Amino acid sequence: MAVETSAAAPRLMAAQAPALVLASASAARARLLADAGVPVRCEPAAIDEESVKLSLKAEHATPAQVAETLAELKAQRVARRHPGALVIGADQMLSCNDVWFDKPPDRDHATAQLRALSGKTHVLWTSVCVVRGDSRLWHHNASAQLTMRTVSDDFIAAYLDAAGPGVTASVGAYHLEGLGAQLFAKVEGDFFTVLGLPLLPLLDFLRQNKVVPA
């Protein structure tokens, strides 16, 4: 079911601007846009992400290519239901020592994932695209490098207790904007990219296309 975001931030949608739809179930992405004054209609896309990833991995695609492909597929799927609307698709991949990580389905997987990332540097690849109808109008890829501290099993357990089950919605089993910051020794890259949406380039595109005022 589609849901329109709401926030205290002022609505900056330009008069007569086309409808703006976020093809994602991500509350974090919707919140980033709403907090920036760009409320969107949220409508998740039914994509078999696992099959797409397996297929692209067999073709030796890079994590960036996988993220870009999934972002566009999501936007295209939702755009079919909203003729004339601008549809934003986004996706994120995590790679550590050439191993791809997915959202952990439960706490046990989150624990194993954090153990695997402990003491290592991983890369988050984030892609965003905008589609109208059958046409991709714009896309942007970005990456960030994150070095996790060497953390003990006790620390991981305490972190997951405090952070709650919401971390399983994150590809890294952490939220950098919350308690997850304590996991890290170093972060190189754009903060919004880490959160799953390269917000500043997207806002620039929306301004150029008069979706939000310049």
Tab-separated table of C-alpha atoms in Angstrom, residues 35-205:
chain	number	residue	atom	x	y	z
A	35	ASP	CA	13.374	16.075	6.396
A	36	ALA	CA	14.848	17.879	3.386
A	37	GLY	CA	11.396	19.277	2.591
A	38	VAL	CA	10.604	16.858	-0.228
A	39	PRO	CA	7.684	14.647	0.824
A	40	VAL	CA	7.169	11.695	-1.462
A	41	ARG	CA	4.637	8.962	-1.976
A	42	CYS	CA	6.270	5.667	-0.951
A	43	GLU	CA	5.478	2.551	-2.938
A	44	PRO	CA	7.739	-0.516	-2.664
A	45	ALA	CA	8.597	-2.389	-5.845
A	46	ALA	CA	8.112	-6.156	-5.986
A	47	ILE	CA	11.531	-7.211	-7.277
A	48	ASP	CA	13.195	-10.592	-6.719
A	49	GLU	CA	16.455	-8.996	-5.629
A	50	GLU	CA	18.161	-12.276	-4.791
A	51	SER	CA	17.651	-13.658	-8.304
A	52	VAL	CA	18.918	-10.436	-9.858
A	53	LYS	CA	22.023	-10.464	-7.661
A	54	LEU	CA	22.782	-14.104	-8.415
A	55	SER	CA	22.391	-13.529	-12.136
A	56	LEU	CA	24.596	-10.438	-12.167
A	57	LYS	CA	27.214	-12.100	-9.969
A	58	ALA	CA	27.426	-14.948	-12.470
A	59	GLU	CA	28.097	-12.310	-15.118
A	60	HIS	CA	30.912	-10.857	-12.940
A	61	ALA	CA	29.099	-7.578	-12.376
A	62	THR	CA	30.551	-5.191	-9.805
A	63	PRO	CA	28.628	-4.247	-6.652
A	64	ALA	CA	28.112	-0.770	-8.120
A	65	GLN	CA	26.567	-2.281	-11.257
A	66	VAL	CA	24.273	-4.458	-9.159
A	67	ALA	CA	23.101	-1.495	-7.081
A	68	GLU	CA	22.467	0.556	-10.227
A	69	THR	CA	20.547	-2.252	-11.910
A	70	LEU	CA	18.348	-2.864	-8.881
A	71	ALA	CA	17.669	0.848	-8.401
A	72	GLU	CA	16.498	1.170	-11.994
A	73	LEU	CA	14.422	-2.019	-11.910
A	74	LYS	CA	12.602	-0.805	-8.806
A	75	ALA	CA	11.888	2.591	-10.333
A	76	GLN	CA	10.707	1.082	-13.619
A	77	ARG	CA	8.366	-1.351	-11.878
A	78	VAL	CA	6.642	1.407	-9.907
A	79	ALA	CA	6.669	3.874	-12.831
A	80	ARG	CA	4.352	1.564	-14.773
A	81	ARG	CA	1.649	2.290	-12.240
A	82	HIS	CA	2.185	6.056	-12.234
A	83	PRO	CA	2.247	7.516	-15.763
A	84	GLY	CA	3.829	10.959	-15.802
A	85	ALA	CA	5.234	10.716	-12.293
A	86	LEU	CA	8.911	10.971	-11.445
A	87	VAL	CA	9.857	7.751	-9.687
A	88	ILE	CA	12.990	7.475	-7.552
A	89	GLY	CA	14.677	4.102	-7.249
A	90	ALA	CA	17.600	3.395	-4.945
A	91	ASP	CA	19.637	0.427	-3.843
A	92	GLN	CA	22.723	-0.340	-1.813
A	93	MET	CA	25.356	-3.074	-1.854
A	94	LEU	CA	27.958	-3.914	0.789
A	95	SER	CA	31.240	-5.546	-0.188
A	96	CYS	CA	34.064	-6.662	2.104
A	97	ASN	CA	37.100	-8.442	0.660
A	98	ASP	CA	35.059	-9.296	-2.453
A	99	VAL	CA	32.255	-10.863	-0.391
A	100	TRP	CA	28.772	-9.399	-0.840
A	101	PHE	CA	26.585	-8.938	2.226
A	102	ASP	CA	22.787	-8.734	2.295
A	103	LYS	CA	20.324	-7.546	4.901
A	104	PRO	CA	20.475	-10.080	7.736
A	105	PRO	CA	17.144	-11.894	8.099
A	106	ASP	CA	17.463	-12.285	11.872
A	107	ARG	CA	19.651	-11.577	14.894
A	108	ASP	CA	21.859	-14.636	14.396
A	109	HIS	CA	22.726	-13.522	10.884
A	110	ALA	CA	23.289	-9.959	12.100
A	111	THR	CA	25.717	-11.275	14.727
A	112	ALA	CA	27.605	-13.325	12.153
A	113	GLN	CA	27.751	-10.377	9.780
A	114	LEU	CA	29.138	-7.991	12.386
A	115	ARG	CA	31.735	-10.580	13.349
A	116	ALA	CA	32.778	-10.850	9.700
A	117	LEU	CA	33.082	-7.056	9.356
A	118	SER	CA	34.883	-6.549	12.688
A	119	GLY	CA	38.359	-5.076	12.246
A	120	LYS	CA	37.945	-4.737	8.473
A	121	THR	CA	37.175	-2.030	5.929
A	122	HIS	CA	34.088	-2.524	3.806
A	123	VAL	CA	32.564	-0.502	0.987
A	124	LEU	CA	28.964	0.617	0.636
A	125	TRP	CA	27.885	1.190	-2.952
A	126	THR	CA	24.731	3.265	-3.322
A	127	SER	CA	22.840	4.038	-6.508
A	128	VAL	CA	19.852	6.280	-7.144
A	129	CYS	CA	17.964	6.855	-10.377
A	130	VAL	CA	14.903	8.749	-11.542
A	131	VAL	CA	12.521	7.271	-14.091
A	132	ARG	CA	9.481	8.631	-15.886
A	133	GLY	CA	7.463	6.128	-17.872
A	134	ASP	CA	9.902	3.919	-19.761
A	135	SER	CA	12.759	6.420	-19.642
A	136	ARG	CA	15.585	6.698	-17.145
A	137	LEU	CA	16.132	10.421	-16.811
A	138	TRP	CA	19.052	10.457	-14.397
A	139	HIS	CA	21.182	8.284	-12.171
A	140	HIS	CA	24.023	8.679	-9.711
A	141	ASN	CA	26.366	6.139	-8.111
A	142	ALA	CA	28.393	6.779	-4.974
A	143	SER	CA	30.479	4.797	-2.525
A	144	ALA	CA	31.776	5.103	1.022
A	145	GLN	CA	34.472	3.187	2.884
A	146	LEU	CA	33.869	2.252	6.499
A	147	THR	CA	36.440	0.737	8.852
A	148	MET	CA	34.924	-1.148	11.745
A	149	ARG	CA	36.718	-1.425	15.049
A	150	THR	CA	37.665	-4.870	16.267
A	151	VAL	CA	34.694	-5.596	18.490
A	152	SER	CA	34.104	-8.470	20.883
A	153	ASP	CA	31.155	-10.864	20.840
A	154	ASP	CA	29.981	-9.268	24.084
A	155	PHE	CA	30.008	-5.830	22.476
A	156	ILE	CA	28.108	-7.131	19.434
A	157	ALA	CA	25.494	-8.739	21.687
A	158	ALA	CA	25.083	-5.585	23.762
A	159	TYR	CA	24.844	-3.464	20.611
A	160	LEU	CA	22.143	-5.670	19.080
A	161	ASP	CA	20.236	-5.669	22.380
A	162	ALA	CA	20.261	-1.870	22.445
A	163	ALA	CA	19.722	-1.257	18.720
A	164	GLY	CA	16.796	-3.641	18.424
A	165	PRO	CA	15.493	-5.635	15.456
A	166	GLY	CA	15.433	-2.584	13.197
A	167	VAL	CA	19.079	-3.158	12.261
A	168	THR	CA	18.026	-6.157	10.165
A	169	ALA	CA	16.556	-3.640	7.710
A	170	SER	CA	20.083	-2.388	7.040
A	171	VAL	CA	22.487	-4.130	4.689
A	172	GLY	CA	25.269	-3.669	7.236
A	173	ALA	CA	23.254	-4.631	10.343
A	174	TYR	CA	23.942	-1.153	11.729
A	175	HIS	CA	22.595	2.380	11.639
A	176	LEU	CA	25.461	4.841	11.467
A	177	GLU	CA	23.138	7.648	12.554
A	178	GLY	CA	22.498	5.836	15.833
A	179	LEU	CA	24.334	3.459	18.134
A	180	GLY	CA	26.020	1.916	15.122
A	181	ALA	CA	28.462	4.824	15.117
A	182	GLN	CA	30.181	3.157	18.059
A	183	LEU	CA	31.168	0.240	15.850
A	184	PHE	CA	33.447	2.321	13.668
A	185	ALA	CA	36.972	3.678	13.741
A	186	LYS	CA	36.811	5.550	10.423
A	187	VAL	CA	34.283	6.529	7.770
A	188	GLU	CA	35.303	7.949	4.393
A	189	GLY	CA	32.548	9.204	2.159
A	190	ASP	CA	29.260	11.048	2.084
A	191	PHE	CA	27.048	10.497	5.130
A	192	PHE	CA	23.860	10.306	3.052
A	193	THR	CA	25.447	7.660	0.834
A	194	VAL	CA	26.012	5.534	3.928
A	195	LEU	CA	22.349	5.963	4.876
A	196	GLY	CA	21.293	4.654	1.466
A	197	LEU	CA	20.490	7.737	-0.614
A	198	PRO	CA	22.983	10.177	-2.217
A	199	LEU	CA	20.720	13.042	-1.220
A	200	LEU	CA	22.624	16.117	-2.399
A	201	PRO	CA	23.010	15.061	-6.071
A	202	LEU	CA	19.355	13.980	-6.070
A	203	LEU	CA	18.228	17.346	-4.715
A	204	ASP	CA	20.281	19.062	-7.412
A	205	PHE	CA	18.491	17.019	-10.090
